[in-house]
XYZ file of C-alpha atoms in Angstrom:
175
model
C -24.572 8.973 3.419
C -22.784 6.585 1.771
C -19.611 4.558 2.490
C -16.463 5.679 1.125
C -14.525 3.211 -1.667
C -11.436 1.711 0.202
C -8.618 -0.666 -0.555
C -6.289 -2.163 2.018
C -3.536 -4.257 2.756
C -1.564 -5.793 5.479
C 1.785 -5.789 6.946
C 3.854 -7.425 9.522
C 3.227 -4.185 12.264
C -0.039 -2.839 10.688
C -2.679 -2.636 8.453
C -2.855 0.035 5.587
C -6.358 1.229 4.564
C -6.896 3.993 1.862
C -10.177 5.574 1.580
C -10.544 6.810 -2.123
C -12.176 10.205 -1.725
C -11.051 13.432 -3.552
C -11.399 16.607 -2.380
C -12.011 15.345 0.989
C -12.896 18.155 3.793
C -14.165 17.626 7.715
C -12.422 14.062 7.973
C -13.016 12.391 11.019
C -11.263 9.192 12.005
C -12.005 7.340 15.737
C -9.655 4.520 16.490
C -11.029 1.880 18.672
C -9.418 -1.144 20.160
C -11.353 -3.481 17.846
C -13.060 -1.111 15.224
C -12.860 2.403 13.647
C -14.925 5.103 12.447
C -14.005 6.879 9.108
C -15.895 10.037 7.980
C -16.159 13.000 6.186
C -17.088 15.086 3.047
C -16.144 14.464 -0.590
C -16.310 15.364 -4.159
C -17.066 18.437 -6.091
C -20.687 17.914 -4.310
C -19.272 17.235 -0.719
C -21.212 14.450 -0.072
C -21.282 12.521 3.669
C -18.879 9.123 3.503
C -18.785 7.452 6.682
C -17.708 3.802 6.834
C -17.548 1.770 10.136
C -15.384 -1.080 10.223
C -15.242 -3.922 13.103
C -11.596 -5.351 12.490
C -10.263 -8.898 12.655
C -8.208 -8.326 15.267
C -6.899 -5.415 18.020
C -5.192 -2.328 17.020
C -3.247 -0.028 18.951
C -5.382 2.771 19.259
C -2.836 5.544 20.268
C -0.456 4.208 17.247
C -2.697 4.645 14.569
C -2.645 7.631 12.854
C -3.956 8.822 8.729
C -3.016 11.178 6.293
C -5.449 13.204 4.084
C -4.229 14.054 0.376
C -6.147 15.845 -2.191
C -7.403 12.097 -3.525
C -7.598 10.140 -0.511
C -7.036 9.698 2.831
C -4.659 6.594 3.971
C -5.113 5.266 7.210
C -2.418 2.898 9.230
C -3.840 0.817 12.174
C -1.152 -0.362 14.149
C -1.533 -3.976 15.264
C -2.234 -4.899 18.802
C -0.190 -8.167 18.008
C 2.265 -7.137 15.281
C 3.773 -10.058 13.157
C 0.091 -12.210 12.898
C -1.045 -11.629 9.476
C -4.754 -10.573 9.048
C -6.551 -12.697 6.391
C -9.364 -9.735 6.011
C -9.947 -5.939 6.903
C -12.940 -7.235 9.043
C -14.435 -9.720 11.620
C -16.800 -11.123 9.916
C -16.348 -12.924 6.599
C -18.944 -10.667 4.614
C -18.622 -9.378 1.342
C -18.231 -5.454 1.931
C -19.461 -3.540 -1.753
C -17.173 -0.530 -0.851
C -13.916 -2.709 0.255
C -11.359 -4.227 -1.930
C -7.819 -5.689 -1.142
C -4.929 -3.541 -2.743
C -3.319 -5.872 -4.759
C -0.287 -3.093 -5.949
C 0.493 -2.911 -2.316
C -0.119 -6.396 -0.852
C 2.769 -8.536 -0.483
C 3.296 -12.116 1.780
C 5.337 -10.432 4.028
C 5.525 -13.442 6.554
C 9.028 -14.310 6.628
C 10.888 -11.545 5.033
C 12.524 -8.787 7.221
C 11.298 -5.991 8.670
C 12.795 -3.520 6.426
C 9.994 -2.311 4.406
C 9.708 0.595 1.850
C 5.862 0.692 2.405
C 5.963 1.670 6.336
C 4.533 4.569 7.661
C 7.648 4.901 9.272
C 9.634 6.191 6.981
C 6.912 9.246 6.676
C 7.742 11.438 9.425
C 4.707 13.796 10.910
C 4.029 17.032 10.092
C 3.292 19.793 12.223
C -0.525 19.509 11.855
C -0.701 15.860 12.313
C -1.398 14.794 9.199
C 1.548 12.429 7.859
C 4.338 14.276 5.364
C 5.589 12.092 3.005
C 9.163 12.108 2.223
C 9.285 11.064 -1.082
C 13.149 11.385 -2.223
C 14.271 9.676 0.915
C 11.748 6.555 -0.217
C 12.824 6.804 -3.741
C 16.252 6.977 -2.583
C 16.121 3.941 -0.553
C 14.322 2.004 -3.418
C 16.735 2.837 -5.838
C 19.798 2.159 -3.651
C 18.322 -1.793 -3.324
C 17.441 -1.863 -7.177
C 21.083 -1.891 -8.551
C 22.646 0.050 -10.833
C 25.699 -0.678 -13.764
C 27.331 -3.018 -11.466
C 24.852 -5.583 -12.263
C 25.292 -5.275 -15.730
C 27.827 -8.331 -17.407
C 30.853 -7.516 -19.175
C 30.228 -7.496 -23.038
C 33.634 -6.440 -23.736
C 35.306 -9.550 -23.984
C 32.651 -11.149 -26.518
C 33.569 -11.467 -30.159
C 31.044 -10.990 -32.706
C 32.304 -13.747 -35.192
C 32.193 -16.364 -32.777
C 28.590 -15.265 -31.791
C 27.206 -16.049 -35.362
C 25.079 -19.198 -35.306
C 24.624 -21.755 -37.622
C 21.292 -21.073 -38.916
C 22.230 -17.186 -39.428
C 22.455 -18.401 -43.534
C 21.059 -16.397 -46.353
C 17.098 -17.463 -46.605
C 16.103 -17.959 -50.138
C 14.292 -15.260 -51.974
C 10.160 -15.019 -52.414
C 8.786 -15.907 -55.741
């Protein structure tokens, strides 16, 4: 058995862990109050992976969920105490070779509003218990927050003659 490579990040109400296992089969996740166990068969060789994690703080095992894709398994662990930051995933400070921080999704959320695009609440559950991404809705929210043409300054009143710099003189030819 091999531990699966994983990345994690912290949010206000949840902690997210992505197990990077391609073509996973027989995914089993056991959420407990202070730990969880992940196991599956993965890859073309169908290697057995298993990870057991004693968590930094407690979670609500009934509200914790996961979703499987062809490339990974993403777990959302609902915090028992929302609003409390986790400086690490594990109870112990030991460095686990298979675990790293997901810096692409990490953000300093303390002081931010509860409205987060990365929240699992934006992804409604499918009929099979796995999560189904609603990417169009998430993309629409992201695009609305980015702004558009209304954010650009009005350049119609700029006169090209007035904008000429004093250092725009002709350069001498090179010999």
